[in-house]
PDB file of C-alpha atoms in Angstrom:
ATOM      1  CA  GLN C   1       7.431   1.394  13.149  1.00 77.00           C
ATOM      2  CA  GLN C   2       4.646   0.339  15.468  1.00 89.00           C
ATOM      3  CA  PRO C   3       4.536   2.145  18.835  1.00 95.00           C
ATOM      4  CA  VAL C   4       4.405   0.041  21.981  1.00 96.00           C
ATOM      5  CA  GLN C   5       1.527   0.482  24.380  1.00 97.00           C
ATOM      6  CA  SER C   6       1.363  -0.525  28.022  1.00 96.00           C
ATOM      7  CA  PRO C   7      -0.367  -1.992  29.824  1.00 97.00           C
ATOM      8  CA  GLN C   8      -2.119  -4.400  27.454  1.00 96.00           C
ATOM      9  CA  ALA C   9      -5.206  -4.450  29.629  1.00 97.00           C
ATOM     10  CA  VAL C  10      -6.522  -2.826  32.768  1.00 97.00           C
ATOM     11  CA  ILE C  11      -9.632  -3.278  34.889  1.00 97.00           C
ATOM     12  CA  LEU C  12     -10.852  -0.400  37.008  1.00 96.00           C
ATOM     13  CA  ARG C  13     -13.642   0.297  39.406  1.00 97.00           C
ATOM     14  CA  GLU C  14     -15.743   3.320  38.524  1.00 97.00           C
ATOM     15  CA  GLY C  15     -14.054   6.433  39.885  1.00 96.00           C
ATOM     16  CA  GLU C  16     -10.511   5.061  39.781  1.00 97.00           C
ATOM     17  CA  ASP C  17      -7.700   6.516  37.689  1.00 96.00           C
ATOM     18  CA  ALA C  18      -5.637   4.926  34.931  1.00 96.00           C
ATOM     19  CA  VAL C  19      -2.582   5.746  32.850  1.00 97.00           C
ATOM     20  CA  ILE C  20      -1.897   4.298  29.413  1.00 97.00           C
ATOM     21  CA  ASN C  21       1.550   4.682  27.923  1.00 97.00           C
ATOM     22  CA  CYS C  22       2.739   4.786  24.342  1.00 96.00           C
ATOM     23  CA  SER C  23       6.391   4.723  23.337  1.00 95.00           C
ATOM     24  CA  SER C  24       8.182   4.800  20.026  1.00 93.00           C
ATOM     25  CA  SER C  25      11.673   3.891  18.875  1.00 91.00           C
ATOM     26  CA  LYS C  26      11.527   6.695  16.303  1.00 88.00           C
ATOM     27  CA  ALA C  27      11.381  10.449  16.687  1.00 86.00           C
ATOM     28  CA  LEU C  28       7.800  11.620  16.637  1.00 87.00           C
ATOM     29  CA  TYR C  29       6.032  14.594  15.154  1.00 87.00           C
ATOM     30  CA  SER C  30       2.693  13.897  16.777  1.00 89.00           C
ATOM     31  CA  VAL C  31       0.719  11.403  18.817  1.00 92.00           C
ATOM     32  CA  HIS C  32      -2.996  10.761  18.353  1.00 93.00           C
ATOM     33  CA  TRP C  33      -5.197   8.963  20.853  1.00 94.00           C
ATOM     34  CA  TYR C  34      -8.325   7.035  19.869  1.00 95.00           C
ATOM     35  CA  ARG C  35     -10.851   4.917  21.739  1.00 95.00           C
ATOM     36  CA  GLN C  36     -12.645   2.025  20.062  1.00 95.00           C
ATOM     37  CA  LYS C  37     -15.601   0.114  21.415  1.00 94.00           C
ATOM     38  CA  HIS C  38     -16.294  -3.383  20.175  1.00 89.00           C
ATOM     39  CA  GLY C  39     -17.677  -3.383  16.650  1.00 84.00           C
ATOM     40  CA  GLU C  40     -17.429   0.381  16.301  1.00 88.00           C
ATOM     41  CA  ALA C  41     -15.130   2.853  14.590  1.00 88.00           C
ATOM     42  CA  PRO C  42     -12.155   4.276  16.476  1.00 92.00           C
ATOM     43  CA  ILE C  43     -13.168   7.636  17.924  1.00 92.00           C
ATOM     44  CA  PHE C  44     -10.651  10.470  18.032  1.00 91.00           C
ATOM     45  CA  LEU C  45      -9.805  11.720  21.522  1.00 92.00           C
ATOM     46  CA  MET C  46      -6.929  14.148  21.085  1.00 89.00           C
ATOM     47  CA  ILE C  47      -3.752  14.977  19.217  1.00 89.00           C
ATOM     48  CA  LEU C  48      -0.469  16.122  20.713  1.00 90.00           C
ATOM     49  CA  LEU C  49       2.194  17.788  18.613  1.00 84.00           C
ATOM     50  CA  LYS C  50       5.927  17.864  19.195  1.00 76.00           C
ATOM     51  CA  GLY C  51       6.989  20.593  21.496  1.00 70.00           C
ATOM     52  CA  GLY C  52       6.076  18.660  24.605  1.00 61.00           C
ATOM     53  CA  GLU C  53       2.559  19.608  25.426  1.00 68.00           C
ATOM     54  CA  GLN C  54      -0.235  18.408  27.609  1.00 68.00           C
ATOM     55  CA  LYS C  55      -3.853  18.438  26.599  1.00 69.00           C
ATOM     56  CA  GLY C  56      -7.103  17.428  28.116  1.00 71.00           C
ATOM     57  CA  HIS C  57     -10.812  17.674  28.126  1.00 71.00           C
ATOM     58  CA  ASP C  58     -13.201  16.598  30.807  1.00 74.00           C
ATOM     59  CA  LYS C  59     -11.367  13.946  32.844  1.00 87.00           C
ATOM     60  CA  ILE C  60      -9.147  12.643  30.034  1.00 92.00           C
ATOM     61  CA  SER C  61      -5.783  14.253  29.414  1.00 92.00           C
ATOM     62  CA  ALA C  62      -2.519  13.358  27.748  1.00 93.00           C
ATOM     63  CA  SER C  63       1.101  14.377  27.707  1.00 90.00           C
ATOM     64  CA  PHE C  64       3.787  14.063  25.051  1.00 90.00           C
ATOM     65  CA  ASN C  65       7.467  13.928  25.890  1.00 88.00           C
ATOM     66  CA  GLU C  66       9.200  14.464  22.574  1.00 85.00           C
ATOM     67  CA  LYS C  67      12.689  13.719  23.899  1.00 86.00           C
ATOM     68  CA  LYS C  68      11.644  10.396  25.369  1.00 86.00           C
ATOM     69  CA  GLN C  69       9.430   9.660  22.355  1.00 90.00           C
ATOM     70  CA  GLN C  70       6.619   8.816  24.737  1.00 92.00           C
ATOM     71  CA  SER C  71       3.055   9.816  25.351  1.00 93.00           C
ATOM     72  CA  SER C  72       0.744   9.013  28.222  1.00 95.00           C
ATOM     73  CA  LEU C  73      -3.043   9.137  28.412  1.00 95.00           C
ATOM     74  CA  TYR C  74      -4.546   9.893  31.823  1.00 95.00           C
ATOM     75  CA  LEU C  75      -8.061   8.907  32.720  1.00 95.00           C
ATOM     76  CA  THR C  76      -9.214  10.280  36.044  1.00 94.00           C
ATOM     77  CA  ALA C  77     -12.334   9.377  37.992  1.00 94.00           C
ATOM     78  CA  SER C  78     -13.159   6.793  35.332  1.00 94.00           C
ATOM     79  CA  GLN C  79     -16.716   6.322  34.143  1.00 94.00           C
ATOM     80  CA  LEU C  80     -18.373   3.212  32.757  1.00 96.00           C
ATOM     81  CA  SER C  81     -18.407   4.878  29.338  1.00 94.00           C
ATOM     82  CA  TYR C  82     -14.597   4.921  29.309  1.00 95.00           C
ATOM     83  CA  SER C  83     -14.523   1.169  28.680  1.00 97.00           C
ATOM     84  CA  GLY C  84     -13.032   0.245  25.342  1.00 97.00           C
ATOM     85  CA  THR C  85      -9.700  -0.219  23.636  1.00 97.00           C
ATOM     86  CA  TYR C  86      -7.395   2.770  23.529  1.00 97.00           C
ATOM     87  CA  PHE C  87      -4.959   3.168  20.665  1.00 96.00           C
ATOM     88  CA  CYS C  88      -2.139   5.594  20.206  1.00 96.00           C
ATOM     89  CA  GLY C  89      -1.265   6.506  16.640  1.00 94.00           C
ATOM     90  CA  THR C  90       2.091   8.094  15.946  1.00 92.00           C
ATOM     91  CA  GLU C  91       3.267  10.272  13.117  1.00 87.00           C
ATOM     92  CA  SER C  92       6.987  10.530  12.423  1.00 82.00           C
ATOM     93  CA  ASN C  93       6.636  13.545  10.169  1.00 77.00           C
ATOM     94  CA  SER C  94       3.894  15.982   9.397  1.00 72.00           C
ATOM     95  CA  GLY C  95       1.529  14.608   6.797  1.00 71.00           C
ATOM     96  CA  TYR C  96       2.520  10.974   7.158  1.00 75.00           C
ATOM     97  CA  ALA C  97      -0.031   8.274   7.904  1.00 82.00           C
ATOM     98  CA  LEU C  98      -0.458   7.123  11.473  1.00 88.00           C
ATOM     99  CA  ASN C  99       1.139   3.975  12.868  1.00 91.00           C
ATOM    100  CA  PHE C 100      -1.004   2.494  15.613  1.00 94.00           C
ATOM    101  CA  GLY C 101      -0.055   0.488  18.668  1.00 94.00           C
ATOM    102  CA  LYS C 102      -1.737  -2.802  19.517  1.00 95.00           C
ATOM    103  CA  GLY C 103      -4.082  -1.102  21.921  1.00 96.00           C
ATOM    104  CA  THR C 104      -4.855  -1.130  25.637  1.00 97.00           C
ATOM    105  CA  SER C 105      -8.103  -2.753  26.680  1.00 97.00           C
ATOM    106  CA  LEU C 106      -9.780  -0.826  29.492  1.00 97.00           C
ATOM    107  CA  LEU C 107     -12.748  -2.153  31.419  1.00 97.00           C
ATOM    108  CA  VAL C 108     -14.489   0.009  33.987  1.00 97.00           C
ATOM    109  CA  THR C 109     -16.754  -1.906  36.359  1.00 96.00           C
ATOM    110  CA  PRO C 110     -19.469  -0.552  38.644  1.00 95.00           C
TER     111      PRO C 110
ATOM    112  CA  ASP T   1     -25.193  11.305   8.366  1.00 54.00           C
ATOM    113  CA  THR T   2     -22.080  13.353   7.741  1.00 74.00           C
ATOM    114  CA  GLY T   3     -19.481  10.839   8.912  1.00 92.00           C
ATOM    115  CA  VAL T   4     -17.282   8.489   6.918  1.00 95.00           C
ATOM    116  CA  SER T   5     -19.439   5.870   5.246  1.00 95.00           C
ATOM    117  CA  GLN T   6     -18.282   2.413   4.221  1.00 97.00           C
ATOM    118  CA  ASP T   7     -20.066  -0.182   2.159  1.00 97.00           C
ATOM    119  CA  PRO T   8     -20.694  -3.022   2.600  1.00 97.00           C
ATOM    120  CA  ARG T   9     -20.481  -3.422   6.374  1.00 95.00           C
ATOM    121  CA  HIS T  10     -19.930  -7.156   6.071  1.00 97.00           C
ATOM    122  CA  LYS T  11     -18.698  -9.336   3.240  1.00 98.00           C
ATOM    123  CA  ILE T  12     -18.259 -13.090   3.154  1.00 98.00           C
ATOM    124  CA  THR T  13     -16.451 -14.440   0.125  1.00 98.00           C
ATOM    125  CA  LYS T  14     -14.906 -17.665  -1.040  1.00 98.00           C
ATOM    126  CA  ARG T  15     -11.162 -17.941  -1.324  1.00 97.00           C
ATOM    127  CA  GLY T  16      -9.997 -16.885  -4.746  1.00 97.00           C
ATOM    128  CA  GLN T  17     -12.840 -14.456  -5.405  1.00 98.00           C
ATOM    129  CA  ASN T  18     -12.379 -10.721  -5.905  1.00 98.00           C
ATOM    130  CA  VAL T  19     -14.007  -8.198  -3.591  1.00 98.00           C
ATOM    131  CA  THR T  20     -14.406  -4.428  -3.723  1.00 98.00           C
ATOM    132  CA  PHE T  21     -15.162  -2.071  -0.871  1.00 98.00           C
ATOM    133  CA  ARG T  22     -16.292   1.516  -1.069  1.00 98.00           C
ATOM    134  CA  CYS T  23     -15.566   4.458   1.207  1.00 98.00           C
ATOM    135  CA  ASP T  24     -17.301   7.825   1.130  1.00 97.00           C
ATOM    136  CA  PRO T  25     -15.298  10.339   3.161  1.00 97.00           C
ATOM    137  CA  ILE T  26     -16.591  13.333   5.030  1.00 95.00           C
ATOM    138  CA  SER T  27     -17.485  15.987   2.509  1.00 92.00           C
ATOM    139  CA  GLU T  28     -14.561  18.307   1.672  1.00 90.00           C
ATOM    140  CA  HIS T  29     -11.996  16.047   3.348  1.00 94.00           C
ATOM    141  CA  ASN T  30      -9.145  15.874   0.887  1.00 94.00           C
ATOM    142  CA  ARG T  31      -7.212  13.056   2.547  1.00 94.00           C
ATOM    143  CA  LEU T  32      -8.468   9.490   2.620  1.00 96.00           C
ATOM    144  CA  TYR T  33      -6.801   6.545   4.329  1.00 95.00           C
ATOM    145  CA  TRP T  34      -7.277   2.788   4.244  1.00 96.00           C
ATOM    146  CA  TYR T  35      -6.354   0.664   7.252  1.00 95.00           C
ATOM    147  CA  ARG T  36      -6.744  -3.013   8.049  1.00 96.00           C
ATOM    148  CA  GLN T  37      -7.486  -4.246  11.552  1.00 95.00           C
ATOM    149  CA  THR T  38      -7.403  -7.813  12.803  1.00 93.00           C
ATOM    150  CA  LEU T  39      -8.718  -9.030  16.138  1.00 89.00           C
ATOM    151  CA  GLY T  40      -6.724  -7.733  19.065  1.00 87.00           C
ATOM    152  CA  GLN T  41      -4.557  -5.467  16.939  1.00 91.00           C
ATOM    153  CA  GLY T  42      -4.458  -1.809  16.145  1.00 92.00           C
ATOM    154  CA  PRO T  43      -5.274  -0.497  12.679  1.00 93.00           C
ATOM    155  CA  GLU T  44      -2.474  -1.191  10.178  1.00 93.00           C
ATOM    156  CA  PHE T  45      -1.884   1.423   7.521  1.00 92.00           C
ATOM    157  CA  LEU T  46      -2.444   0.307   3.913  1.00 94.00           C
ATOM    158  CA  THR T  47      -2.513   3.408   1.741  1.00 94.00           C
ATOM    159  CA  TYR T  48      -3.650   6.997   1.565  1.00 93.00           C
ATOM    160  CA  PHE T  49      -4.769   9.573  -0.978  1.00 95.00           C
ATOM    161  CA  GLN T  50      -4.582  13.300  -1.118  1.00 93.00           C
ATOM    162  CA  ASN T  51      -7.375  14.246  -3.465  1.00 94.00           C
ATOM    163  CA  GLU T  52      -7.075  11.713  -6.306  1.00 93.00           C
ATOM    164  CA  ALA T  53      -3.348  11.089  -5.885  1.00 93.00           C
ATOM    165  CA  GLN T  54      -2.222   7.957  -4.052  1.00 92.00           C
ATOM    166  CA  LEU T  55       0.710   9.259  -2.024  1.00 90.00           C
ATOM    167  CA  GLU T  56       1.839   6.328   0.071  1.00 87.00           C
ATOM    168  CA  LYS T  57       1.413   2.571   0.068  1.00 89.00           C
ATOM    169  CA  SER T  58       2.404   0.198   2.824  1.00 88.00           C
ATOM    170  CA  ARG T  59       4.503  -2.886   2.194  1.00 84.00           C
ATOM    171  CA  LEU T  60       1.429  -4.734   3.493  1.00 79.00           C
ATOM    172  CA  LEU T  61      -0.351  -3.812   0.286  1.00 84.00           C
ATOM    173  CA  SER T  62       0.481  -6.731  -1.974  1.00 88.00           C
ATOM    174  CA  ASP T  63      -0.073  -6.759  -5.727  1.00 92.00           C
ATOM    175  CA  ARG T  64      -3.500  -8.273  -5.119  1.00 96.00           C
ATOM    176  CA  PHE T  65      -4.658  -5.047  -3.485  1.00 96.00           C
ATOM    177  CA  SER T  66      -5.506  -1.928  -5.421  1.00 95.00           C
ATOM    178  CA  ALA T  67      -7.087   1.304  -4.319  1.00 96.00           C
ATOM    179  CA  GLU T  68      -8.483   4.155  -6.323  1.00 96.00           C
ATOM    180  CA  ARG T  69      -9.955   7.549  -5.714  1.00 96.00           C
ATOM    181  CA  PRO T  70     -10.788   8.625  -9.251  1.00 91.00           C
ATOM    182  CA  LYS T  71     -12.379  12.014  -8.637  1.00 88.00           C
ATOM    183  CA  GLY T  72     -10.926  12.815  -5.277  1.00 86.00           C
ATOM    184  CA  SER T  73     -14.163  11.960  -3.499  1.00 91.00           C
ATOM    185  CA  PHE T  74     -15.110   8.330  -2.782  1.00 96.00           C
ATOM    186  CA  SER T  75     -12.520   5.565  -2.856  1.00 98.00           C
ATOM    187  CA  THR T  76     -12.591   1.859  -3.627  1.00 98.00           C
ATOM    188  CA  LEU T  77     -10.331  -0.881  -2.321  1.00 98.00           C
ATOM    189  CA  GLU T  78     -10.214  -4.057  -4.381  1.00 97.00           C
ATOM    190  CA  ILE T  79      -8.702  -7.347  -3.292  1.00 97.00           C
ATOM    191  CA  GLN T  80      -8.119  -9.884  -6.033  1.00 97.00           C
ATOM    192  CA  ARG T  81      -7.850 -13.638  -5.501  1.00 97.00           C
ATOM    193  CA  THR T  82      -8.717 -13.350  -1.827  1.00 97.00           C
ATOM    194  CA  GLU T  83      -6.909 -15.524   0.705  1.00 96.00           C
ATOM    195  CA  GLN T  84      -7.950 -16.519   4.198  1.00 96.00           C
ATOM    196  CA  GLY T  85      -5.295 -14.213   5.601  1.00 95.00           C
ATOM    197  CA  ASP T  86      -7.170 -11.281   4.084  1.00 96.00           C
ATOM    198  CA  SER T  87      -9.961 -11.756   6.623  1.00 97.00           C
ATOM    199  CA  ALA T  88     -10.024  -8.558   8.665  1.00 96.00           C
ATOM    200  CA  MET T  89     -11.850  -5.317   9.263  1.00 96.00           C
ATOM    201  CA  TYR T  90     -11.021  -2.768   6.573  1.00 97.00           C
ATOM    202  CA  LEU T  91     -11.260   0.756   7.918  1.00 97.00           C
ATOM    203  CA  CYS T  92     -11.425   3.956   5.942  1.00 97.00           C
ATOM    204  CA  ALA T  93     -10.628   7.345   7.445  1.00 95.00           C
ATOM    205  CA  SER T  94     -10.643  10.862   6.095  1.00 95.00           C
ATOM    206  CA  SER T  95      -9.177  14.161   7.171  1.00 92.00           C
ATOM    207  CA  LEU T  96      -9.081  17.766   6.114  1.00 92.00           C
ATOM    208  CA  GLY T  97      -5.453  18.342   5.330  1.00 85.00           C
ATOM    209  CA  LEU T  98      -3.205  17.420   8.212  1.00 81.00           C
ATOM    210  CA  ALA T  99      -5.975  17.419  10.818  1.00 84.00           C
ATOM    211  CA  GLU T 100      -6.908  14.275  12.709  1.00 86.00           C
ATOM    212  CA  PRO T 101      -8.438  11.440  10.673  1.00 91.00           C
ATOM    213  CA  PHE T 102     -12.032  10.388  11.340  1.00 93.00           C
ATOM    214  CA  PHE T 103     -12.800   6.717  10.867  1.00 94.00           C
ATOM    215  CA  GLY T 104     -15.717   4.910   9.306  1.00 95.00           C
ATOM    216  CA  GLN T 105     -17.242   1.825  10.898  1.00 93.00           C
ATOM    217  CA  GLY T 106     -15.384  -0.478   8.580  1.00 95.00           C
ATOM    218  CA  THR T 107     -16.092  -3.397   6.298  1.00 97.00           C
ATOM    219  CA  ARG T 108     -15.635  -6.787   7.908  1.00 96.00           C
ATOM    220  CA  LEU T 109     -14.309  -9.289   5.381  1.00 98.00           C
ATOM    221  CA  THR T 110     -14.477 -13.022   5.995  1.00 97.00           C
ATOM    222  CA  VAL T 111     -12.781 -15.295   3.477  1.00 98.00           C
ATOM    223  CA  VAL T 112     -13.971 -18.895   3.682  1.00 97.00           C
TER     224      VAL T 112
END
C-alpha cells in the first residue's frame, strides 16, 4: 500500500523551514526517507523504526508516530542543496521491500 | 566506484523487442531490489533477492518480466516483448541484510 505524502510541492527561500509528511493506512515497522535530484539515484537520508523515535543530522530531522502511522521530515534553515524530490518509503514488516510515496518536490531559491 | 552499478544507463528499443538490464550491487550486500520509476512518481517495487533466492515479486511484475541473480552477486532484469508502457527508469538497490537500501543511478528505458 503506497504511503501518501504531503505537500506535493513546496518552494522555499534559502534559510526557511519546511515539513514533509508521510502517512500510511497500514501499520508500519519502519519509515525511510530519501532525496532524489533530477536524473540521479535516490540518496538515503535516514531510517526510523517503530517505537516512535526522532532522528536527525545536521539540519534535517524526522519523527515517526507509530500509532498514527505517520512520519514527518523537518528541514530547518534550508540550503540550496536541499532542492530535490523527497520520498518516504515504508516497511510494514521487518525485511519487506519498501513502498514509496509519490514524492514531495522541494525547491529552495536564493 | 563502490556503489551500485547499473548497465546500460539508457536503452531505446522498438516495441516487441526483448531487453536485459544488469545490476552490480555493493560488494557483500546480500539483498538486491528492483524498482521501476516513472516521471513524477516514486519508485515502485518489482522484486527482490536475498542472495540468489527471489523472495518476493510484485503484482506489477507481469509474465514478460523475469529477474535472476544466479550466483548471489549481480542480477539481470529481462523484459520480453516490450510495450510502450514499459518505458520507465529501472532502479536497482542493494542492502546488507535489513539495513537501508542504496540505489544505483538506474537504466532509463524508452520503448518506441
